[in-house]
Short mmCIF file of C-alpha atoms and ligand atoms in Angstrom, two decimals:
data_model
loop_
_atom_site.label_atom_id
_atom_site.label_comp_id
_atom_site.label_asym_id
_atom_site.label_seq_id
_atom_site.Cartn_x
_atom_site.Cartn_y
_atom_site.Cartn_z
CA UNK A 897 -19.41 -12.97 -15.72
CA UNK A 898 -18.32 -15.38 -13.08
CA UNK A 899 -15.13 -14.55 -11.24
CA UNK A 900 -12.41 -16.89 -12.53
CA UNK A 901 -11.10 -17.90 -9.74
CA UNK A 902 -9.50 -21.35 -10.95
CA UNK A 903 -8.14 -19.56 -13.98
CA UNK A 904 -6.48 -17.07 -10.97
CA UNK A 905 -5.20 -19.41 -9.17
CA UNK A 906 -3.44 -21.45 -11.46
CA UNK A 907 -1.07 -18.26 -12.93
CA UNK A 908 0.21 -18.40 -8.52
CA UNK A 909 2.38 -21.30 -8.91
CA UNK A 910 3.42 -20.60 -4.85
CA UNK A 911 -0.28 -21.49 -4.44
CA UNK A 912 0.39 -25.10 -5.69
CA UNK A 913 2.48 -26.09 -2.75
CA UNK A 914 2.15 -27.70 0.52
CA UNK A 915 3.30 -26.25 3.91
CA UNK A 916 3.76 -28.50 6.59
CA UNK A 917 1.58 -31.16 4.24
CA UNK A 918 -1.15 -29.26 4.00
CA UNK A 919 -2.27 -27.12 1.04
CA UNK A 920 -0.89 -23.48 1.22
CA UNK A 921 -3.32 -21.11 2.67
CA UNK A 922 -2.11 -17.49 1.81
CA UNK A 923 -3.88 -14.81 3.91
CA UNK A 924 -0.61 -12.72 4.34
CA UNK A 925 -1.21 -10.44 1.36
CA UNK A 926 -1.52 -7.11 3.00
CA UNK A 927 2.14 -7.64 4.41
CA UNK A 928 3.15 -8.99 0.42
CA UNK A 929 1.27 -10.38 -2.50
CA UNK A 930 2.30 -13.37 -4.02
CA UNK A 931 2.81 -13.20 -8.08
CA UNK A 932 1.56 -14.87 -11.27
CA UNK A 933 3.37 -16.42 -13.91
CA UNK A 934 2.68 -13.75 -16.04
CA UNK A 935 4.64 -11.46 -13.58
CA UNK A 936 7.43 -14.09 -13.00
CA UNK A 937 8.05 -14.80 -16.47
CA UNK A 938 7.79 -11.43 -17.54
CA UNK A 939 11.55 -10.59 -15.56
CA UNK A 940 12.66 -13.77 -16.77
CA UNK A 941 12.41 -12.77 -19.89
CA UNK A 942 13.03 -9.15 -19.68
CA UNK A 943 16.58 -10.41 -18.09
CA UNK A 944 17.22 -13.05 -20.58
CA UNK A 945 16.09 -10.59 -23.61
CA UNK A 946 16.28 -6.73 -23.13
CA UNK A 947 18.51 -6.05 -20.00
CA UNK A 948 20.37 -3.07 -20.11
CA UNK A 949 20.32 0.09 -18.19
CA UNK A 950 17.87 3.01 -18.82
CA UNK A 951 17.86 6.61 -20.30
CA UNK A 952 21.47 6.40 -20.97
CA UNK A 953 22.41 4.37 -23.91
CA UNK A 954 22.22 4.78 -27.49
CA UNK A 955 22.55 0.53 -28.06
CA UNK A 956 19.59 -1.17 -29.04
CA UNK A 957 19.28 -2.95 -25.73
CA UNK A 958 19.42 0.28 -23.92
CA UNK A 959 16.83 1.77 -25.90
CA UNK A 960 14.66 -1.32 -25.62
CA UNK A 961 15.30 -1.59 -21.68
CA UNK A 962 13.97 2.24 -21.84
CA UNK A 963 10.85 1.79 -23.70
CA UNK A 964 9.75 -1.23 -21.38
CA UNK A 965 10.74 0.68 -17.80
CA UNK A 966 8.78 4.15 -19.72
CA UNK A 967 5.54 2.25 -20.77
CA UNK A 968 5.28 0.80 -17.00
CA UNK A 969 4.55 4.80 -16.35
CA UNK A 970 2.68 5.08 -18.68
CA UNK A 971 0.28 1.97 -17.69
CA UNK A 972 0.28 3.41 -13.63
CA UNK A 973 -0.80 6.75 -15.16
CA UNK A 974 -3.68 5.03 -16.87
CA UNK A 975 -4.62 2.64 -13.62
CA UNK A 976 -4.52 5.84 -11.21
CA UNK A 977 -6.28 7.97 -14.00
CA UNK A 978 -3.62 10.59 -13.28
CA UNK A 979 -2.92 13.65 -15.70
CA UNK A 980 -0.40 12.99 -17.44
CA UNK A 981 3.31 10.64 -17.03
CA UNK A 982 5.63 13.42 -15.40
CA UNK A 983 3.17 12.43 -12.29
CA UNK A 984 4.49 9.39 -11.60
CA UNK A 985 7.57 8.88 -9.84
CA UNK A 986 9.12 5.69 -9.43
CA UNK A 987 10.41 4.84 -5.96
CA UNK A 988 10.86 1.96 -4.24
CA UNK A 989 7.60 1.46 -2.89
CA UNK A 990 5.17 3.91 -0.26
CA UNK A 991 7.50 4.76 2.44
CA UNK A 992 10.33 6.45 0.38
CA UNK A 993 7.24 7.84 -1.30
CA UNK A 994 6.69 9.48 2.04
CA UNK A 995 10.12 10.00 2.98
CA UNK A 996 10.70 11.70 -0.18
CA UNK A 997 7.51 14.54 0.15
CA UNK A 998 8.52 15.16 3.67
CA UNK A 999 12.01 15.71 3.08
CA UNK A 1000 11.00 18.03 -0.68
CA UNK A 1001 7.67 19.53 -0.27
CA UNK A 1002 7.86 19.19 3.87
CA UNK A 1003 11.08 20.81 4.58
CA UNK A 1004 10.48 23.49 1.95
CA UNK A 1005 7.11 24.51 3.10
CA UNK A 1006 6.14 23.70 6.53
CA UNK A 1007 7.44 25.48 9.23
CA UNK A 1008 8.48 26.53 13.05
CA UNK A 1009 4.34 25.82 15.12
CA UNK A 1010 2.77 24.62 11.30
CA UNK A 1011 1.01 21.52 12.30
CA UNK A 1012 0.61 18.36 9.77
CA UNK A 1013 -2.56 16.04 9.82
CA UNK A 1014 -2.31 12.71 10.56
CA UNK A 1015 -5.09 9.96 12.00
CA UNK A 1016 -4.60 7.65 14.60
CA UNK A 1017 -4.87 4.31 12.13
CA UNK A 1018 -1.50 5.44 10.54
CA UNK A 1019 0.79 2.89 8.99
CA UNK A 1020 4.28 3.66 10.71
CA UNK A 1021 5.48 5.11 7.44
CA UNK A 1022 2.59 7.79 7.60
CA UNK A 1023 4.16 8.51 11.38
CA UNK A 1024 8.02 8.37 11.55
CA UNK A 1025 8.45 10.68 8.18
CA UNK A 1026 6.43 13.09 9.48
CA UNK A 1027 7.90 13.21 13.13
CA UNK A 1028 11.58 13.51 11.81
CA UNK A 1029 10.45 16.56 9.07
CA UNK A 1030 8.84 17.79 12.84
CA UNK A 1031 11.54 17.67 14.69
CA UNK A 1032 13.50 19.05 11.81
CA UNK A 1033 11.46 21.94 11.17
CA UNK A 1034 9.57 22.84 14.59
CA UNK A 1035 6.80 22.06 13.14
CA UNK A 1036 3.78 19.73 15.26
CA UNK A 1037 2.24 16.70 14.42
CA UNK A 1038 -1.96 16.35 15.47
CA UNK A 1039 -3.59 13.54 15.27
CA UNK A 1040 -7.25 12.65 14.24
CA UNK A 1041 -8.54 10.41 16.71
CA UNK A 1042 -10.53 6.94 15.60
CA UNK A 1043 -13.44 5.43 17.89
CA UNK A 1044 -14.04 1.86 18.98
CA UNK A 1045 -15.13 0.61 15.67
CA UNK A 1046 -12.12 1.39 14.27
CA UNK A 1047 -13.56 4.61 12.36
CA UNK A 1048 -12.07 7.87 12.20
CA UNK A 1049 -14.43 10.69 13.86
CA UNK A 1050 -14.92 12.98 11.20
CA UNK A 1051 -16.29 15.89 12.82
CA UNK A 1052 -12.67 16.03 14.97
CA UNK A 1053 -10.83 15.72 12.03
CA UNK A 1054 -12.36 18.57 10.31
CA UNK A 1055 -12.16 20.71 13.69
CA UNK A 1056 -7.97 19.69 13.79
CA UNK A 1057 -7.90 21.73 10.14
CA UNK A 1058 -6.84 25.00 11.26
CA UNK A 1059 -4.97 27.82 9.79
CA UNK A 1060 -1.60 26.38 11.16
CA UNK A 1061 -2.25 23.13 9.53
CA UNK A 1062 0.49 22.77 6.40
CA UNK A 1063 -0.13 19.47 5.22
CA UNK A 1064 -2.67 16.57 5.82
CA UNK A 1065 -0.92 12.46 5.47
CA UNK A 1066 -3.96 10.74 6.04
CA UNK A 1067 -4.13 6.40 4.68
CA UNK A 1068 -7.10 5.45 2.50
CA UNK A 1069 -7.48 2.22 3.85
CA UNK A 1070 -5.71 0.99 7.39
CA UNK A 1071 -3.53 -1.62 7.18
CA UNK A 1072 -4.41 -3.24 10.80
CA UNK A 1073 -8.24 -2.57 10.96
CA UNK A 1074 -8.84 -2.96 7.65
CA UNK A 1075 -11.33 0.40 7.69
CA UNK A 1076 -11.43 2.44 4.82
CA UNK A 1077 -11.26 6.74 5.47
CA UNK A 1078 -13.67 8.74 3.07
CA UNK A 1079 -10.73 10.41 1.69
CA UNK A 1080 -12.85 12.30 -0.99
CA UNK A 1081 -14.71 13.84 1.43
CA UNK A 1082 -11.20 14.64 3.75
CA UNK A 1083 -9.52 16.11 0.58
CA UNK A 1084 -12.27 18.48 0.03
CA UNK A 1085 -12.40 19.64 3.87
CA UNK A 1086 -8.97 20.11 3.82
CA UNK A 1087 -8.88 21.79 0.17
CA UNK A 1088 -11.44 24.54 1.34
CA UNK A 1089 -8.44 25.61 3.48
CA UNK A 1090 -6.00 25.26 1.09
CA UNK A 1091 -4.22 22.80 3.05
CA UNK A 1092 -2.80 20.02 0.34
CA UNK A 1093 -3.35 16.48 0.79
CA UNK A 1094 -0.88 12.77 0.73
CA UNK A 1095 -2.96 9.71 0.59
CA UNK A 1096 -1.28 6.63 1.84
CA UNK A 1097 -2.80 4.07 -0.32
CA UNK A 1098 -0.92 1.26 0.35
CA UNK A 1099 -3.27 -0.95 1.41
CA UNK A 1100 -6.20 0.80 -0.89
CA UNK A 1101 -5.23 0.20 -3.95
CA UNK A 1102 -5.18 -3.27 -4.40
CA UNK A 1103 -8.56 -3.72 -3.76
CA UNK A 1104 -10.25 -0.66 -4.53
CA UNK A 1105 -10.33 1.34 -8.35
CA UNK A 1106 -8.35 4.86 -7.64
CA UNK A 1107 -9.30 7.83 -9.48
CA UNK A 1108 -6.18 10.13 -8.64
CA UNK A 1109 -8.37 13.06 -10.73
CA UNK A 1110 -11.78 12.53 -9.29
CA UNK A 1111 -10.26 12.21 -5.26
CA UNK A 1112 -8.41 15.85 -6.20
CA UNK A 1113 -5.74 14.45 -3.94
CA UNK A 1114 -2.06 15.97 -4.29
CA UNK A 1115 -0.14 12.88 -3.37
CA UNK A 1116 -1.00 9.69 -3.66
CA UNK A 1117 1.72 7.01 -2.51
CA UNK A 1118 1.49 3.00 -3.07
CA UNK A 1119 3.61 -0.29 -3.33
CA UNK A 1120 4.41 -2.75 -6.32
CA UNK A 1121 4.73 -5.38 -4.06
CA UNK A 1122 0.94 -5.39 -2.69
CA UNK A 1123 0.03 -5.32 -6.13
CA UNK A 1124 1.08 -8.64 -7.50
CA UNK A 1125 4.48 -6.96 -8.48
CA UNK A 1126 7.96 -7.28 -7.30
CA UNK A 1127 8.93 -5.62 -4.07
CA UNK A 1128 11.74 -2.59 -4.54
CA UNK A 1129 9.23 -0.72 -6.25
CA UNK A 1130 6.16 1.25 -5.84
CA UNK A 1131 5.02 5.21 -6.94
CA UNK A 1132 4.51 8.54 -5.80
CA UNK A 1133 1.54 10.23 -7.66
CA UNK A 1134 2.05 14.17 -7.54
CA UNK A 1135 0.01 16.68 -9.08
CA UNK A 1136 2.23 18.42 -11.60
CA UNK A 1137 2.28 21.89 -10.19
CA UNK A 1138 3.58 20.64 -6.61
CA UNK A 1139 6.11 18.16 -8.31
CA UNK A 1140 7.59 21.10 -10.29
CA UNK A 1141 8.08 23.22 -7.05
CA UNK A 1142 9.59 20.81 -4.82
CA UNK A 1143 13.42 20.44 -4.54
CA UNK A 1144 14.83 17.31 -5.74
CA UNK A 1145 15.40 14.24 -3.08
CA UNK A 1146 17.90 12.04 -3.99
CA UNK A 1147 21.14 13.51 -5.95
CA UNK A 1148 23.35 11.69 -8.54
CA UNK A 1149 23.10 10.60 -11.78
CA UNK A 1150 20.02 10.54 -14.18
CA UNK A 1151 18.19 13.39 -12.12
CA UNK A 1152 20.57 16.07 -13.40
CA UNK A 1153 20.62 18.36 -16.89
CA UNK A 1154 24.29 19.85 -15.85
CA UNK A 1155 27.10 19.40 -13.48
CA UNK A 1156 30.09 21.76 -13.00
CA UNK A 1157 31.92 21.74 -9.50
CA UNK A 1158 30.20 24.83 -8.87
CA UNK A 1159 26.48 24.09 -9.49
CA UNK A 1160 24.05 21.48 -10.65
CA UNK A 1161 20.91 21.84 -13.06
CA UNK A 1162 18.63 19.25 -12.59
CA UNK A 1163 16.34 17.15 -15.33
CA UNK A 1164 12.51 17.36 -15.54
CA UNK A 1165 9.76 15.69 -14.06
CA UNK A 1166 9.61 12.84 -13.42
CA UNK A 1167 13.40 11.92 -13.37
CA UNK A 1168 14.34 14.98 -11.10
CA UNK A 1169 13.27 12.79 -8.34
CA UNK A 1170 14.74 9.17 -9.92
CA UNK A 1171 18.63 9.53 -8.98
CA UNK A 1172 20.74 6.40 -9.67
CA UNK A 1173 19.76 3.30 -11.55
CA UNK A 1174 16.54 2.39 -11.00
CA UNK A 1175 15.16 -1.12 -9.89
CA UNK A 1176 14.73 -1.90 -13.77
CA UNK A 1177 13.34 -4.89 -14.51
CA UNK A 1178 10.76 -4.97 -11.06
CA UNK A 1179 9.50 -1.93 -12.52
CA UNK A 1180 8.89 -4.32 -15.77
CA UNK A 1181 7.48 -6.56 -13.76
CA UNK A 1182 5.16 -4.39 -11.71
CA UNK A 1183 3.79 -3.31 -15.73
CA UNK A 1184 2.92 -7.13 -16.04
CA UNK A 1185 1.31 -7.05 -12.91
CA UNK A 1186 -0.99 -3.97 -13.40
CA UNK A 1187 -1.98 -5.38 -16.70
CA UNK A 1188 -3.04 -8.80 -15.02
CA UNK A 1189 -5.03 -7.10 -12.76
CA UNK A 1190 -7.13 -4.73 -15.46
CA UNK A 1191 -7.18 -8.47 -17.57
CA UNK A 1192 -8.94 -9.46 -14.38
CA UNK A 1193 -10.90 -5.97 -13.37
CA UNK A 1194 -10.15 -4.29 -10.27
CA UNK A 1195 -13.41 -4.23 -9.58
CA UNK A 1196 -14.25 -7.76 -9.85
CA UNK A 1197 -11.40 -8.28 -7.50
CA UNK A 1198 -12.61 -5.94 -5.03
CA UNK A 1199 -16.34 -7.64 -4.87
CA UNK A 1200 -14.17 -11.06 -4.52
CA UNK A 1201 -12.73 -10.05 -1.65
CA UNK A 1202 -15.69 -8.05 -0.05
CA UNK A 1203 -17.21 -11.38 -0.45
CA UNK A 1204 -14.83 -12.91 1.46
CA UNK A 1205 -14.64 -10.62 3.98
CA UNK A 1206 -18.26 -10.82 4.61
CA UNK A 1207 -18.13 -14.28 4.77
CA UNK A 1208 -15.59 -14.42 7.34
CA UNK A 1209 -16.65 -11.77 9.59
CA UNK A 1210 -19.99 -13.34 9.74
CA UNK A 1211 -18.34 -17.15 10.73
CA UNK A 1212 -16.19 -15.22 13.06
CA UNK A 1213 -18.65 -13.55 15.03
CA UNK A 1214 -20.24 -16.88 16.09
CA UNK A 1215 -16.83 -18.36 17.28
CA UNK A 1216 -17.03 -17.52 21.27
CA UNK A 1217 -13.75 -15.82 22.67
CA UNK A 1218 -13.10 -14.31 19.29
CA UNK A 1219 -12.53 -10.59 19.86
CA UNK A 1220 -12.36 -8.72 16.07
CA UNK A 1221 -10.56 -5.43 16.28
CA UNK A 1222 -11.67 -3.09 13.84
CA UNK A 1223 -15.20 -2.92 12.76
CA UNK A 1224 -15.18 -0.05 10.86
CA UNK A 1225 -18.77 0.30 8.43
CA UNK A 1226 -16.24 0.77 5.19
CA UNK A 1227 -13.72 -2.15 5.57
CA UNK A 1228 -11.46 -3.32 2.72
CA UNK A 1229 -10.19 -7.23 2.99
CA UNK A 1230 -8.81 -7.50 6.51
CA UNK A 1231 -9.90 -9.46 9.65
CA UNK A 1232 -8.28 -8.26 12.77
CA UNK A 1233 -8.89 -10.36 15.74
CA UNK A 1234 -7.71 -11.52 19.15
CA UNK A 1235 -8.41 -14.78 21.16
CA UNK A 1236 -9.18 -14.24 24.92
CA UNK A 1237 -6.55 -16.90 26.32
CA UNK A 1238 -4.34 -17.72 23.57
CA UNK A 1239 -1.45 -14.86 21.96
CA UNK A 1240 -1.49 -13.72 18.83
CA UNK A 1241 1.95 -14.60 18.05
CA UNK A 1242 1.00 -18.44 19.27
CA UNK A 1243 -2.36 -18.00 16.95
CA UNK A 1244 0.27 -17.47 13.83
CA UNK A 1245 2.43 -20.23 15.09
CA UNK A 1246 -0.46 -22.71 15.56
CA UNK A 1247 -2.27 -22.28 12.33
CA UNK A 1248 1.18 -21.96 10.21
CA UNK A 1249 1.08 -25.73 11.44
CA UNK A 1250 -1.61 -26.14 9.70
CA UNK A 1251 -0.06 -24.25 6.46
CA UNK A 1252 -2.05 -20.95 6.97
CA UNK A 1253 0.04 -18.02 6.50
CA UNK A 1254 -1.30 -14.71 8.37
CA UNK A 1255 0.62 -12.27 10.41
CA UNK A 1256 0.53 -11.73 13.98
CA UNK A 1257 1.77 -8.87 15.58
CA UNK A 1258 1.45 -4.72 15.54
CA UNK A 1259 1.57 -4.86 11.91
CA UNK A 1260 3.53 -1.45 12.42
CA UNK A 1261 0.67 0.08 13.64
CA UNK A 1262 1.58 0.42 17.30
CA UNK A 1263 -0.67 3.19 18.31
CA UNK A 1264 -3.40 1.07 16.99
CA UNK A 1265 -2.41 -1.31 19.11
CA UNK A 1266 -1.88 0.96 22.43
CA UNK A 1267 -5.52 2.20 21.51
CA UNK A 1268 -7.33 -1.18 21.50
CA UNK A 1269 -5.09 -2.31 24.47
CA UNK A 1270 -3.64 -5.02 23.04
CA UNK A 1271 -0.16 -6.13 22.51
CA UNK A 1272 -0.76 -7.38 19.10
CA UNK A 1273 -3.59 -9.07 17.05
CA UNK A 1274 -3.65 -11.80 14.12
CA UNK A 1275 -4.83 -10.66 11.18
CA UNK A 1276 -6.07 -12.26 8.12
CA UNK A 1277 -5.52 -10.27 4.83
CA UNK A 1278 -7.07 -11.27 1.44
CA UNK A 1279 -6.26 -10.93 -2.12
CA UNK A 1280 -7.46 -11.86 -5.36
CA UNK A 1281 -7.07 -16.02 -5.18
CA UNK A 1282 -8.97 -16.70 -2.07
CA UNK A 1283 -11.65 -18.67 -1.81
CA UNK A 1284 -14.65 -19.32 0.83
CA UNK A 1285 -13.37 -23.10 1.05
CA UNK A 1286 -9.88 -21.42 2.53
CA UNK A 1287 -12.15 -19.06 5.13
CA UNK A 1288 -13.51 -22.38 6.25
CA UNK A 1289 -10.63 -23.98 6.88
CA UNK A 1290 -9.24 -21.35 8.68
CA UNK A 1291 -12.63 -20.96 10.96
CA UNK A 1292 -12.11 -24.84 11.89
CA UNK A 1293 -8.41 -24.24 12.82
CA UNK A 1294 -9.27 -21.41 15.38
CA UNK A 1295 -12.46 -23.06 16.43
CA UNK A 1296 -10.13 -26.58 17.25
CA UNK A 1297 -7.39 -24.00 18.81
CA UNK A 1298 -10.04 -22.49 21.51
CA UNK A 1299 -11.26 -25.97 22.32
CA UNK A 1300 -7.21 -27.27 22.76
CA UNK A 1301 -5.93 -24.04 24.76
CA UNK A 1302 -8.36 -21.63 25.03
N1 7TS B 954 1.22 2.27 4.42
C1 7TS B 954 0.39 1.27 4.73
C2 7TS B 954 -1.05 1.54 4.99
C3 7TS B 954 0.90 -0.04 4.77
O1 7TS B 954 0.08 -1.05 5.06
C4 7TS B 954 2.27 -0.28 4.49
C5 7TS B 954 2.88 -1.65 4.58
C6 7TS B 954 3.07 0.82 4.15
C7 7TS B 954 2.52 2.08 4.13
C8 7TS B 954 4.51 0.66 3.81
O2 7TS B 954 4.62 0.01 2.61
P1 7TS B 954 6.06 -0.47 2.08
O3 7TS B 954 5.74 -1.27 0.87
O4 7TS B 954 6.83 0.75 1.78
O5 7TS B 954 6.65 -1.29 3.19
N2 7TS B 954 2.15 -2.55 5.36
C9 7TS B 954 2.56 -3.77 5.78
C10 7TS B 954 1.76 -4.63 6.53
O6 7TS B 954 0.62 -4.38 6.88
N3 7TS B 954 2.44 -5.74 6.81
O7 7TS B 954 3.66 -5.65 6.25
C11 7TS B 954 3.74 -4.43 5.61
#
């Protein structure tokens, strides 16, 4: 079947619009997605029709608000293929996913010299979390190192699992090279030493299928918002045994069984770790979104954007000055690149005239940056409603930039 691209882009009315009057050109979308109708009018209606607050009242709307937020976990349980609901925790997207493992399962297992296993593509949010359980604990941080292309050495990674390693963070797919770890293989190394594993998949999942079961990881983190779903909420996949063992997060109400002065029981999974009302009707929305996606096929999306990818990397290599960071073999829908005389901040600023969104900067990656030796690069992201006729345009704008002020 063809890909229905026209059909996709029509449900993104933000796609309809001009910027500085020229036709929108959206290559932002591993910073944010943008969302479809279906998504949009699914809050609408969820606010207009069955708004009330979950798990606590008896009234219809309550109950009704309850099902709606319950079958979203449900649905994510299905897309990950994980075992069973009490596995998904609702948070507000993958770094309090992060925060909330170190500060349970981190503080309560890893201690004074244990190391944790990081690699040196990391998202901040697979850093900072990890430094401050560190310098909480004792414990160390190592990193696996990357080489040139952007791909992590895989021999050194193996050799950094050790007997003091507690814990191994490692993303599936980097946010500012675009490569893509072999996080199978990484979770079995790192099982064989009992060592337990997060995935930061972030950037993965939208463009990849995730099989929580088949990867055997123990965490797997990710964000609504990079999903065609609201932002304020994303999930924390946990294998059952390690969710039941680790202290709650968050206190307060909804993540309790009984309170007395003295002493507080707390509720099952997964609402142990879901204090306080929850971002209800985003978490709605983010339902809608995962069930425009399987409408679509995730993997159909994924071969769209390969596509793309391919396409682009092969018009950029033939634009002279035109420096692409991040070449890894296994690359998910990101072009990285630098410009030998022009910034990347004035490379955003320049084409944004021309109504092409990317982002320039350290995309919060800065020891990705200090590696390549470069204070920044632009970077073009892809999602589902690109097209080749967009790549184009965007190859003509950097191609009439270098002639101007390169
Ligand atoms: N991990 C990775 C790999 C990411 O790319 C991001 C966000 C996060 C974690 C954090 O996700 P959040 O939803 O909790 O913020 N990445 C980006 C980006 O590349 N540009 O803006 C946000």
């Amino acid at each position: 079947m063809n890909y229905p691209i026209e059909k996709i882009r029509a449900d993104f009315p933000i796609l309809e619009q001009k910027i500085r009057n020229k036709p929108l050109i959206y290559f932002d979308n591993a910073a944010s997605c943008q969302k479809p109708n279906q998504v949009i009018d699914c809050i609408s209606n969820f606010y207009r029709q069955d708004y009330a607050n979950v798990h606590r009242g008896v009234h219809t709307l309550s109950q009704r608000a309850s099902d709606k937020y319950e079958a979203v976990r449900e649905k994510l349980k299905s897309f990950i293929n994980a075992a069973n609901e009490k596995e998904i925790v609702f948070v507000r997207g993958a770094t309090e996913a992060i925060n909330l493992v170190a500060q349970t399962y981190g503080r309560a297992n890893i201690k004074v010299g244990d190391e944790i296993l990081i690699t040196a593509m990391e998202h901040h949010a697979n850093i900072v979390p990890w430094q401050m359980l560190c310098q909480q604990n004792g414990a160390v941080l190592k990193v696996a190192p990357m080489d040139l292309n952007g791909e992590l050495i895989y021999a050194e990674f193996e050799k950094l699992l050790t007997d003091k390693t507690k814990l191994v963070a490692v993303t599936h797919m980097s946010n500012a090279l675009g490569s893509v770890n072999p996080v199978k293989k990484m979770i079995a190394a790192a099982h064989a030493k009992n060592i337990p594993v997060l995935v930061d998949g972030a950037q993965a999942i939208p463009h990849t299928k995730v099989d929580v079961q088949d990867l055997d990881c123990d965490f797997y983190v990710f964000s609504g918002h990079k999903l065609y779903a609201p932002s304020g909420i994303g999930a924390l996949y946990g294998k059952q045994a390690f969710l039941e063992a680790m202290p709650p997060y968050h206190g307060g109400g909804d993540m309790i069984r009984t309170v007395t002065f003295e002493k507080s029981t707390y509720a099952g999974l997964p609402h142990k770790f879901e204090a306080g009302t929850p971002s209800i009707a985003d978490t709605v929305g983010f339902g809608a979104a995962i069930d425009y996606i399987n409408a679509i096929g995730i993997e159909a999306i994924a071969a769209h954007e390969h596509e793309l990818l391919v396409y682009a990397t092969e018009k950029a290599m033939q634009i002279k000055g035109l420096n692409i960071i991040g070449q890894a073999a296994e690359k998910g829908g990101i072009l990285s690149f630098t410009l030998d005389r022009i910034h990347p901040h004035d490379i955003g600023t320049m084409l944004d005239s021309q109504g092409i969104a990317i982002r320039a900067g350290h995309h919060c990656a800065m020891p990705v940056m200090d590696f390549f030796n470069v204070p920044a690069t632009a970077r073009v992201s892809f999602g589902m409603y690109n097209t080749k006729a967009e790549v184009d345009v965007l190859i003509l704008a950097v191609t009439e930039l270098i002639k101007i002020f390169g």
